[in-house]
CSV table of C-alpha atoms and ligand atoms in Angstrom, one decimal:
chain,number,residue,atom,x,y,z
A,141,MET,CA,8.0,105.1,142.2
A,142,SER,CA,4.6,104.0,143.3
A,143,GLN,CA,1.5,105.6,141.9
A,144,GLY,CA,0.3,105.9,145.5
A,145,GLN,CA,2.9,108.5,146.2
A,146,ARG,CA,2.1,110.5,143.1
A,147,GLY,CA,-1.6,111.1,142.6
A,148,THR,CA,-3.4,113.2,140.0
A,149,TRP,CA,-5.5,116.3,140.0
A,150,GLY,CA,-9.2,115.9,140.8
A,151,SER,CA,-10.3,118.0,137.9
A,152,GLY,CA,-9.2,120.4,135.2
A,153,PRO,CA,-9.9,123.5,137.2
A,154,GLY,CA,-8.1,121.8,140.1
A,155,PHE,CA,-4.9,122.0,138.1
A,156,ILE,CA,-5.4,125.6,137.0
A,157,LEU,CA,-6.1,126.6,140.6
A,158,ALA,CA,-3.2,124.8,142.0
A,159,ALA,CA,-0.7,126.0,139.3
A,160,THR,CA,-2.0,129.5,139.6
A,161,GLY,CA,-1.7,129.1,143.4
A,162,SER,CA,2.0,128.3,142.8
A,163,ALA,CA,2.5,131.2,140.5
A,164,VAL,CA,0.6,133.8,142.5
A,165,GLY,CA,2.4,134.6,145.8
A,166,LEU,CA,4.9,136.9,147.4
A,167,GLY,CA,6.6,137.2,144.0
A,168,ASN,CA,3.6,139.2,142.7
A,169,VAL,CA,2.6,141.2,145.8
A,170,TRP,CA,6.0,141.6,147.5
A,171,GLY,CA,8.6,140.9,144.8
A,172,PHE,CA,7.2,142.8,141.8
A,173,PRO,CA,6.7,146.2,143.5
A,174,THR,CA,10.0,145.8,145.4
A,175,GLN,CA,11.8,145.2,142.1
A,176,VAL,CA,10.0,148.0,140.3
A,177,GLY,CA,11.0,150.3,143.1
A,178,GLN,CA,14.7,149.3,142.9
A,179,GLY,CA,14.9,149.0,139.2
A,180,GLY,CA,13.6,152.2,137.7
A,181,GLY,CA,9.9,152.1,137.8
A,182,ALA,CA,8.0,151.9,134.5
A,183,ALA,CA,11.1,150.8,132.5
A,184,PHE,CA,11.2,147.7,134.6
A,185,VAL,CA,7.5,147.1,134.0
A,186,LEU,CA,7.9,147.3,130.3
A,187,VAL,CA,10.8,144.9,130.2
A,188,TYR,CA,9.0,142.6,132.5
A,189,LEU,CA,6.0,142.4,130.2
A,190,ILE,CA,8.1,141.7,127.1
A,191,ALA,CA,9.9,138.9,129.0
A,192,VAL,CA,6.6,137.4,130.1
A,193,VAL,CA,5.2,137.2,126.6
A,194,PHE,CA,8.2,136.3,124.5
A,195,VAL,CA,10.5,134.4,126.8
A,196,CYS,CA,8.4,133.0,129.7
A,197,ALA,CA,5.0,132.0,128.3
A,198,PRO,CA,6.5,129.5,125.8
A,199,ILE,CA,8.6,127.9,128.5
A,200,LEU,CA,5.6,127.7,130.8
A,201,LEU,CA,3.6,125.9,128.2
A,202,GLY,CA,6.6,123.7,127.5
A,203,GLU,CA,7.0,122.8,131.2
A,204,VAL,CA,3.4,121.7,131.5
A,205,LEU,CA,3.5,119.7,128.3
A,206,LEU,CA,6.7,117.9,129.4
A,207,GLY,CA,5.2,117.0,132.7
A,208,ARG,CA,2.0,115.8,131.3
A,209,TYR,CA,3.8,113.7,128.7
A,210,ALA,CA,6.3,112.1,131.0
A,211,GLN,CA,4.0,111.9,134.1
A,212,LEU,CA,7.2,112.6,136.1
A,213,GLY,CA,8.9,115.6,137.7
A,214,PRO,CA,11.7,117.4,135.9
A,215,ALA,CA,14.6,115.0,136.6
A,216,GLY,CA,12.5,111.9,135.8
A,217,ALA,CA,11.0,113.6,132.6
A,218,VAL,CA,14.5,114.4,131.3
A,219,ARG,CA,15.7,110.8,132.0
A,220,LYS,CA,12.6,109.3,130.3
A,221,ILE,CA,13.4,111.2,127.1
A,222,ILE,CA,17.2,110.8,127.2
A,223,PRO,CA,18.6,108.5,129.8
A,224,THR,CA,22.2,109.6,129.6
A,225,GLY,CA,24.2,112.8,129.0
A,226,PRO,CA,24.4,116.2,130.7
A,227,TRP,CA,20.7,117.0,130.9
A,228,TRP,CA,20.4,115.6,134.4
A,229,VAL,CA,21.6,119.2,135.4
A,230,ILE,CA,18.0,120.3,134.8
A,231,GLY,CA,16.7,118.0,137.5
A,232,ALA,CA,19.6,118.9,139.9
A,233,LEU,CA,19.0,122.6,139.4
A,234,ALA,CA,15.3,122.2,140.0
A,235,VAL,CA,15.8,120.3,143.3
A,236,ALA,CA,18.3,122.9,144.5
A,237,ALA,CA,16.3,125.9,143.4
A,238,GLY,CA,13.1,124.5,145.1
A,239,THR,CA,14.9,124.0,148.3
A,240,PHE,CA,16.9,127.2,148.5
A,241,ILE,CA,14.1,129.5,147.2
A,242,LEU,CA,11.9,128.0,149.9
A,243,SER,CA,14.5,128.9,152.5
A,244,PHE,CA,14.3,132.6,152.0
A,245,TYR,CA,10.7,132.7,150.8
A,246,SER,CA,9.5,131.3,154.1
A,247,VAL,CA,11.2,134.2,155.9
A,248,ILE,CA,9.1,136.8,154.0
A,249,ALA,CA,6.1,134.5,154.6
A,250,GLY,CA,6.9,134.6,158.3
A,251,TRP,CA,6.8,138.5,158.2
A,252,THR,CA,3.4,138.3,156.5
A,253,VAL,CA,2.0,136.1,159.2
A,254,GLN,CA,3.3,138.5,161.8
A,255,TYR,CA,1.6,141.5,160.1
A,256,LEU,CA,-1.6,139.5,160.2
A,257,TRP,CA,-1.1,138.9,163.9
A,258,LEU,CA,-0.4,142.6,164.5
A,259,ALA,CA,-3.4,143.7,162.5
A,260,VAL,CA,-5.6,141.5,164.6
A,261,THR,CA,-4.1,142.2,168.0
A,262,SER,CA,-2.3,145.5,168.4
A,263,GLY,CA,-2.9,147.3,165.2
A,264,LEU,CA,-0.4,148.4,162.5
A,265,GLU,CA,1.5,151.7,162.9
A,266,ALA,CA,0.3,154.0,160.2
A,267,GLY,CA,2.4,157.1,160.0
A,268,PRO,CA,5.4,157.1,157.7
A,269,GLU,CA,8.0,156.8,160.4
A,270,GLY,CA,5.9,154.5,162.5
A,271,ALA,CA,5.3,152.1,159.6
A,272,THR,CA,9.0,152.0,158.7
A,273,ALA,CA,10.0,151.5,162.3
A,274,LEU,CA,7.5,148.7,162.6
A,275,PHE,CA,9.0,146.8,159.8
A,276,GLY,CA,12.4,147.4,161.3
A,277,ASP,CA,11.2,145.9,164.6
A,278,VAL,CA,9.5,142.9,163.0
A,279,SER,CA,12.4,142.0,160.7
A,280,ALA,CA,15.1,142.5,163.4
A,281,ASN,CA,13.7,140.1,165.9
A,282,GLY,CA,15.7,137.0,165.1
A,283,LEU,CA,14.2,134.5,167.4
A,284,ARG,CA,10.7,135.5,166.7
A,285,ASN,CA,11.3,135.3,162.9
A,286,ILE,CA,13.0,131.9,163.2
A,287,ALA,CA,9.8,130.7,165.0
A,288,PHE,CA,7.4,132.2,162.4
A,289,THR,CA,9.6,130.9,159.5
A,290,GLY,CA,9.6,127.5,161.1
A,291,PHE,CA,5.9,127.6,161.7
A,292,PHE,CA,5.3,128.4,158.0
A,293,LEU,CA,7.6,125.6,156.9
A,294,ALA,CA,5.9,123.2,159.2
A,295,ALA,CA,2.5,124.1,157.8
A,296,THR,CA,3.8,123.7,154.3
A,297,ALA,CA,5.3,120.3,155.1
A,298,TRP,CA,2.0,119.2,156.7
A,299,CYS,CA,0.1,120.1,153.6
A,300,VAL,CA,2.5,118.5,151.1
A,301,ARG,CA,2.6,115.3,153.2
A,302,ARG,CA,-1.2,115.0,152.8
A,303,GLY,CA,-0.7,114.7,149.1
A,304,ILE,CA,-1.8,116.3,145.9
A,305,GLN,CA,-5.6,116.5,145.9
A,306,ARG,CA,-6.7,116.9,149.5
A,307,GLY,CA,-3.9,119.4,150.4
A,308,ILE,CA,-2.9,121.6,147.5
A,309,GLU,CA,-6.1,121.7,145.5
A,310,ALA,CA,-8.4,122.4,148.4
A,311,ALA,CA,-6.2,125.2,149.6
A,312,SER,CA,-6.1,127.0,146.3
A,313,ARG,CA,-9.8,126.8,145.5
A,314,ILE,CA,-11.1,129.2,148.0
A,315,MET,CA,-8.5,131.9,148.4
A,316,MET,CA,-7.6,132.9,144.9
A,317,PRO,CA,-10.9,134.6,144.0
A,318,VAL,CA,-11.1,136.4,147.3
A,319,LEU,CA,-7.5,137.7,147.1
A,320,PHE,CA,-8.3,139.1,143.6
A,321,VAL,CA,-11.3,141.0,144.8
A,322,LEU,CA,-9.5,142.4,147.7
A,323,LEU,CA,-6.6,143.6,145.5
A,324,VAL,CA,-9.0,145.3,143.2
A,325,ILE,CA,-10.6,147.2,146.1
A,326,LEU,CA,-7.2,148.3,147.4
A,327,ALA,CA,-6.0,149.4,144.0
A,328,ILE,CA,-9.1,151.5,143.5
A,329,ARG,CA,-8.5,153.2,146.9
A,330,SER,CA,-4.9,153.7,146.2
A,331,VAL,CA,-5.3,155.4,142.8
A,332,THR,CA,-7.9,157.7,144.1
A,333,LEU,CA,-5.7,159.1,147.0
A,334,PRO,CA,-4.5,162.7,146.7
A,335,GLY,CA,-1.1,162.7,145.1
A,336,ALA,CA,-1.6,159.3,143.5
A,337,GLY,CA,-0.8,160.7,140.0
A,338,GLU,CA,2.9,161.0,140.6
A,339,GLY,CA,3.0,157.3,141.6
A,340,LEU,CA,1.1,156.3,138.5
A,341,ALA,CA,3.5,158.2,136.3
A,342,TYR,CA,6.4,156.5,138.0
A,343,TYR,CA,4.8,153.2,137.5
A,344,LEU,CA,3.5,153.6,133.9
A,345,ARG,CA,5.6,156.2,132.1
A,346,PRO,CA,8.9,154.5,131.2
A,347,ASP,CA,12.2,156.3,130.9
A,348,LEU,CA,13.2,154.7,127.6
A,349,SER,CA,16.9,155.2,128.2
A,350,GLN,CA,16.6,152.7,131.1
A,351,VAL,CA,14.9,150.0,129.1
A,352,LEU,CA,18.3,149.0,127.7
A,353,ASP,CA,20.0,148.9,131.1
A,354,ILE,CA,21.3,145.4,131.5
A,355,GLY,CA,20.9,145.4,135.2
A,356,ILE,CA,17.2,146.2,134.8
A,357,ILE,CA,16.7,143.6,132.1
A,358,GLY,CA,18.4,141.0,134.2
A,359,ALA,CA,16.3,141.8,137.2
A,360,ALA,CA,13.0,141.9,135.2
A,361,VAL,CA,13.7,138.6,133.5
A,362,GLY,CA,14.6,137.0,136.8
A,363,GLN,CA,11.4,138.4,138.4
A,364,ALA,CA,9.3,137.1,135.5
A,365,PHE,CA,10.7,133.6,136.0
A,366,PHE,CA,10.2,133.8,139.8
A,367,SER,CA,6.7,135.1,139.6
A,368,LEU,CA,5.6,132.4,137.1
A,369,SER,CA,7.3,129.6,139.1
A,370,LEU,CA,9.4,128.9,136.0
A,371,GLY,CA,12.8,127.4,135.4
A,372,MET,CA,12.8,124.9,138.2
A,373,GLY,CA,10.3,122.4,137.1
A,374,ALA,CA,7.5,123.3,139.4
A,375,LEU,CA,5.2,123.3,136.4
A,376,VAL,CA,6.7,120.1,135.1
A,377,THR,CA,5.9,118.5,138.4
A,378,TYR,CA,2.3,120.0,138.5
A,379,GLY,CA,1.9,119.1,134.8
A,380,SER,CA,2.9,115.5,135.7
A,381,TYR,CA,-0.2,115.2,137.9
A,382,LEU,CA,-2.4,115.9,134.9
A,383,LYS,CA,-3.9,112.9,133.1
A,384,ARG,CA,-2.8,112.7,129.5
A,385,ARG,CA,-6.3,113.7,128.2
A,386,GLN,CA,-6.6,116.8,130.4
A,387,ALA,CA,-5.9,120.2,128.7
A,388,ALA,CA,-2.5,121.9,129.1
A,389,ARG,CA,-2.6,124.8,126.7
A,390,SER,CA,-5.4,127.0,127.9
A,391,PRO,CA,-4.6,126.4,131.5
A,392,ALA,CA,-1.0,127.5,130.7
A,393,LEU,CA,-2.2,130.7,129.1
A,394,ALA,CA,-4.6,131.4,131.9
A,395,ILE,CA,-1.8,131.0,134.5
A,396,VAL,CA,0.3,133.6,132.6
A,397,GLY,CA,-2.6,136.0,132.3
A,398,ILE,CA,-3.7,135.7,136.0
A,399,ASP,CA,-0.2,135.9,137.4
A,400,THR,CA,0.7,139.0,135.4
A,401,THR,CA,-2.6,140.7,136.2
A,402,ILE,CA,-2.1,140.2,139.9
A,403,ALA,CA,1.5,141.5,139.8
A,404,LEU,CA,0.4,144.6,137.9
A,405,LEU,CA,-2.5,145.1,140.4
A,406,ALA,CA,0.0,145.0,143.3
A,407,GLY,CA,1.9,147.9,141.6
A,408,PHE,CA,-1.3,149.9,141.3
A,409,ILE,CA,-1.7,149.5,145.0
A,410,ILE,CA,1.9,150.3,146.2
A,411,PHE,CA,3.1,153.2,144.0
A,412,PRO,CA,0.1,155.5,144.1
A,413,ALA,CA,-0.2,154.9,147.8
A,414,GLY,CA,3.5,155.3,148.4
A,415,PHE,CA,3.8,158.6,146.4
A,416,SER,CA,0.8,160.0,148.2
A,417,ILE,CA,2.9,160.0,151.3
A,418,ALA,CA,5.2,163.0,151.5
A,419,GLY,CA,8.9,162.3,151.0
A,420,PHE,CA,8.4,158.8,149.6
A,421,ASP,CA,11.4,157.3,147.9
A,422,PRO,CA,10.6,153.9,146.2
A,423,THR,CA,14.3,153.0,145.9
A,424,SER,CA,14.9,153.1,149.6
A,425,GLY,CA,12.3,150.6,150.6
A,426,GLY,CA,14.1,147.3,149.8
A,427,PRO,CA,12.5,144.2,151.1
A,428,GLY,CA,10.4,146.3,153.5
A,429,LEU,CA,8.7,148.4,150.8
A,430,ILE,CA,5.2,146.9,150.9
A,431,PHE,CA,5.3,146.4,154.6
A,432,ALA,CA,6.0,150.1,155.1
A,433,VAL,CA,3.5,151.4,152.5
A,434,LEU,CA,0.5,149.2,153.1
A,435,PRO,CA,-0.3,150.0,156.7
A,436,GLN,CA,-0.5,153.7,155.6
A,437,LEU,CA,-2.9,152.8,152.9
A,438,PHE,CA,-5.1,150.8,155.3
A,439,ALA,CA,-5.2,153.8,157.6
A,440,THR,CA,-7.0,155.8,154.8
A,441,LEU,CA,-9.8,153.3,154.6
A,442,PRO,CA,-12.8,153.2,157.0
A,443,GLY,CA,-12.3,150.0,159.0
A,444,GLY,CA,-8.8,149.9,157.7
A,445,LEU,CA,-7.5,147.3,160.2
A,446,ILE,CA,-10.1,144.8,158.9
A,447,PHE,CA,-8.8,145.4,155.4
A,448,GLY,CA,-5.3,145.0,156.8
A,449,ALA,CA,-6.0,141.7,158.5
A,450,ALA,CA,-7.9,140.4,155.4
A,451,PHE,CA,-5.0,141.4,153.2
A,452,PHE,CA,-2.3,139.8,155.2
A,453,LEU,CA,-4.4,136.7,155.7
A,454,LEU,CA,-4.8,136.3,152.0
A,455,LEU,CA,-1.2,137.1,151.2
A,456,SER,CA,-0.1,134.5,153.7
A,457,LEU,CA,-2.4,132.0,152.0
A,458,ALA,CA,-1.1,133.0,148.6
A,459,ALA,CA,2.4,132.5,149.9
A,460,PHE,CA,1.3,129.1,151.3
A,461,THR,CA,0.2,127.8,147.9
A,462,SER,CA,3.6,128.8,146.5
A,463,THR,CA,5.6,127.3,149.3
A,464,ILE,CA,3.7,124.1,148.7
A,465,SER,CA,4.8,124.0,145.1
A,466,LEU,CA,8.4,124.8,146.0
A,467,LEU,CA,8.5,121.9,148.5
A,468,GLU,CA,6.7,119.6,146.1
A,469,VAL,CA,9.6,119.7,143.6
A,470,PRO,CA,12.4,118.2,145.8
A,471,VAL,CA,9.8,115.9,147.5
A,472,ALA,CA,8.6,114.5,144.1
A,473,HIS,CA,12.1,114.0,143.1
A,474,ALA,CA,12.9,112.0,146.2
A,475,PHE,CA,10.0,109.6,145.7
A,476,ASP,CA,10.3,109.4,141.9
A,477,ARG,CA,14.1,108.8,141.9
A,478,TRP,CA,15.0,107.4,145.2
A,479,ASN,CA,11.8,105.7,146.1
A,480,TRP,CA,11.5,107.5,149.4
A,481,SER,CA,8.1,107.6,151.1
A,482,ARG,CA,6.4,111.0,150.8
A,483,SER,CA,6.7,111.4,154.6
A,484,LYS,CA,10.4,110.8,154.7
A,485,ALA,CA,11.0,113.1,151.8
A,486,VAL,CA,9.0,115.9,153.3
A,487,LEU,CA,10.8,115.6,156.7
A,488,VAL,CA,14.3,115.6,155.3
A,489,VAL,CA,13.8,118.5,152.8
A,490,THR,CA,12.0,120.6,155.3
A,491,LEU,CA,14.7,120.3,157.9
A,492,PHE,CA,17.4,121.1,155.4
A,493,THR,CA,15.5,124.1,154.2
A,494,PHE,CA,14.9,125.4,157.7
A,495,ALA,CA,18.7,125.2,158.4
A,496,PHE,CA,19.3,127.5,155.4
A,497,ALA,CA,16.4,129.8,156.4
A,498,ILE,CA,18.1,130.7,159.7
A,499,PRO,CA,21.0,132.8,158.1
A,500,SER,CA,18.4,134.6,155.9
A,501,VAL,CA,16.4,135.5,159.0
A,502,LEU,CA,19.5,136.7,160.8
A,503,SER,CA,20.5,138.9,157.9
A,504,PHE,CA,18.0,141.4,159.3
A,505,SER,CA,18.9,141.2,162.9
A,506,GLY,CA,22.3,142.8,163.1
A,507,VAL,CA,24.5,139.7,162.8
A,508,PRO,CA,27.3,141.6,161.1
A,509,ILE,CA,28.7,138.8,158.9
A,510,LEU,CA,25.2,138.0,157.5
A,511,ALA,CA,24.2,141.7,157.1
A,512,ASN,CA,27.3,142.5,155.1
A,513,LEU,CA,28.9,139.4,153.6
A,514,PRO,CA,32.7,139.4,153.3
A,515,VAL,CA,34.0,139.9,149.7
A,516,ILE,CA,30.6,140.1,147.9
A,517,GLY,CA,28.9,142.6,150.3
A,518,GLY,CA,25.2,142.8,150.8
A,519,THR,CA,23.1,140.6,153.1
A,520,PHE,CA,23.0,136.8,153.0
A,521,PHE,CA,19.3,137.2,152.2
A,522,ASP,CA,20.0,139.4,149.2
A,523,LEU,CA,22.6,136.9,148.0
A,524,MET,CA,20.1,134.1,148.0
A,525,VAL,CA,17.5,136.2,146.2
A,526,ASN,CA,20.1,137.2,143.6
A,527,VAL,CA,21.6,133.7,143.0
A,528,TRP,CA,18.4,131.8,142.8
A,529,ASN,CA,16.0,134.3,141.1
A,530,GLU,CA,18.3,136.3,138.8
A,531,TRP,CA,20.6,133.5,137.8
A,532,ALA,CA,19.4,130.0,138.6
A,533,LEU,CA,15.9,130.3,137.3
A,534,PRO,CA,16.7,132.0,133.9
A,535,ILE,CA,19.5,129.4,133.4
A,536,GLY,CA,17.1,126.6,134.3
A,537,GLY,CA,14.6,128.1,131.9
A,538,MET,CA,17.1,128.2,129.1
A,539,LEU,CA,18.1,124.6,129.7
A,540,LEU,CA,14.5,123.5,129.8
A,541,SER,CA,13.6,125.4,126.6
A,542,LEU,CA,16.6,123.9,124.8
A,543,PHE,CA,15.7,120.4,126.1
A,544,ILE,CA,12.1,120.7,125.0
A,545,GLY,CA,12.8,122.3,121.7
A,546,TRP,CA,15.8,120.3,120.6
A,547,ILE,CA,16.1,117.1,122.6
A,548,TRP,CA,12.5,116.1,123.1
A,549,GLY,CA,12.2,117.8,119.8
A,550,LYS,CA,9.7,120.0,118.0
A,551,LYS,CA,7.9,117.0,116.5
A,552,LYS,CA,7.2,115.2,119.7
A,553,ALA,CA,6.6,118.4,121.8
A,554,GLY,CA,4.3,119.6,119.0
A,555,ALA,CA,2.4,116.3,119.0
A,556,GLU,CA,1.9,116.6,122.7
A,557,LEU,CA,0.5,120.1,122.2
A,558,SER,CA,-1.8,118.8,119.4
A,559,LEU,CA,-3.5,116.5,122.0
A,560,ASP,CA,-5.2,119.7,123.0
A,561,GLY,CA,-6.7,120.2,119.5
A,562,ALA,CA,-6.2,123.2,117.4
A,563,GLY,CA,-5.6,126.6,119.1
A,564,PHE,CA,-3.2,129.3,119.9
A,565,PRO,CA,-0.2,128.9,119.9
A,566,SER,CA,0.0,126.4,117.1
A,567,PRO,CA,2.7,123.7,117.3
A,568,ALA,CA,4.7,125.6,114.7
A,569,LEU,CA,4.6,128.9,116.6
A,570,PHE,CA,5.3,127.1,119.9
A,571,GLY,CA,8.2,125.3,118.3
A,572,PHE,CA,9.8,128.5,117.0
A,573,LEU,CA,9.5,130.3,120.3
A,574,ILE,CA,10.8,127.5,122.4
A,575,ARG,CA,13.6,126.5,120.0
A,576,PHE,CA,14.9,130.0,119.1
A,577,VAL,CA,13.4,133.0,120.9
A,578,SER,CA,13.4,131.9,124.5
A,579,PRO,CA,16.8,130.3,124.7
A,580,ALA,CA,18.5,132.9,122.6
A,581,ALA,CA,17.1,135.8,124.6
A,582,ILE,CA,18.2,134.2,127.9
A,583,ALA,CA,21.6,133.2,126.5
A,584,LEU,CA,22.2,136.8,125.3
A,585,LEU,CA,21.2,138.2,128.6
A,586,ILE,CA,23.6,135.9,130.5
A,587,ILE,CA,26.5,136.7,128.2
A,588,LEU,CA,25.8,140.5,128.5
A,589,ARG,CA,25.6,140.2,132.3
A,590,ILE,CA,28.8,138.3,132.5
A,591,VAL,CA,30.8,140.6,130.3
A,592,GLY,CA,29.1,143.7,131.6
B,1232,LIG,N1,5.8,132.1,141.8
B,1232,LIG,C1,5.9,132.2,143.3
B,1232,LIG,C2,5.5,133.6,143.6
B,1232,LIG,O1,5.4,134.5,142.8
B,1232,LIG,C3,7.2,131.7,143.8
B,1232,LIG,C4,7.7,130.4,143.2
B,1232,LIG,C5,8.9,130.4,142.5
B,1232,LIG,C6,7.0,129.3,143.4
B,1232,LIG,C7,9.3,129.2,141.9
B,1232,LIG,C8,7.4,128.1,142.9
B,1232,LIG,C9,8.6,128.0,142.1
B,1232,LIG,O2,5.5,133.9,144.8
């Protein structure tokens, strides 16, 4: 590996911005409300928050520390610590998850860009039927979606090829704060709509009997991993571009806090607005939930289309800083491990990803075999979301936490944490969480899902 291919962050804030850029994306604004809608409202939110604090936050810190220590992506970091044995699976899983998640993620990103286009050109249909029909039209047009997905992938490839500082850092710096302000404005509008109370109750008052539903727990844990970009070494890779003397702990906590706040804000936008529309059923929205609700919210605002355009522009950019990190993981692997040039790695991975994006696109355009898979049922797109988010990422997270806690070991991981000076969490607390709490919680979940 040549240092020229790798690079480092320009500044401490550069890392926070880029890593937050990776975490904040469609997972927060599209995925979180969609999953809350499908998985029982406030019960899902409660389980999600518990998973973030006790299971995910320690792994996130562990991933960043591991990357900073090894100065390599997940596969390289694992091999640096233990050159032989089965732990190479972590790296393999990371490369596969990065590539396949990118393949369906870029499809949703393609819809987002089309909504931006529509807001600017012909307007967004605002009535309940119109908005749902509009999403149907947008998602069903196979050729157009292949084009937009390809465009999004090409833009991501271009940015990743430019390398770490000029591309990724610069893109994150401007849009994150603007996105946050816009979300706050929309949330305020949404909760003050007539009929918003019902939506707030759905979102905030958990039905405790559902908190123990294993399907809900599985979906919430998977969503937490997805939203925080965890379990596939994205944060090991980003951490590897930190210099050893740059801080890891407070950035890690900041990323968890910002990502969770933005997901919660998205819920405050979608549910009150959704319930203020007569006959709204959050469970029936599926992947189109936010695309059907938001245009109706914009219609209640003076100058709503400007809000709509700004919103979809920022959401596209938020998705962009996430796709960059998804692509960066397999690309970094190719130059760390196989000595490929950055350009070759970007080209090969992007083409492979695009090939797998096509069946996800066509899941929505009436290709019967993709819209209803033989044997398993459901769409090809749903299958991808399920396999990679709900299974691969938590399993990857469990392996990473076991590796960090037991193989790299609490002494060395703790020493790496201590480079940041004293603070919360202490090496002892971190060691306890990453050795016992995170892996045991995930293992239990996996066992219960398999037997259940
Ligand atoms: N966290 C991103 C989002 O919420 C998605 C992502 C997952 C990015 C895994 C990188 C790695 O949109």
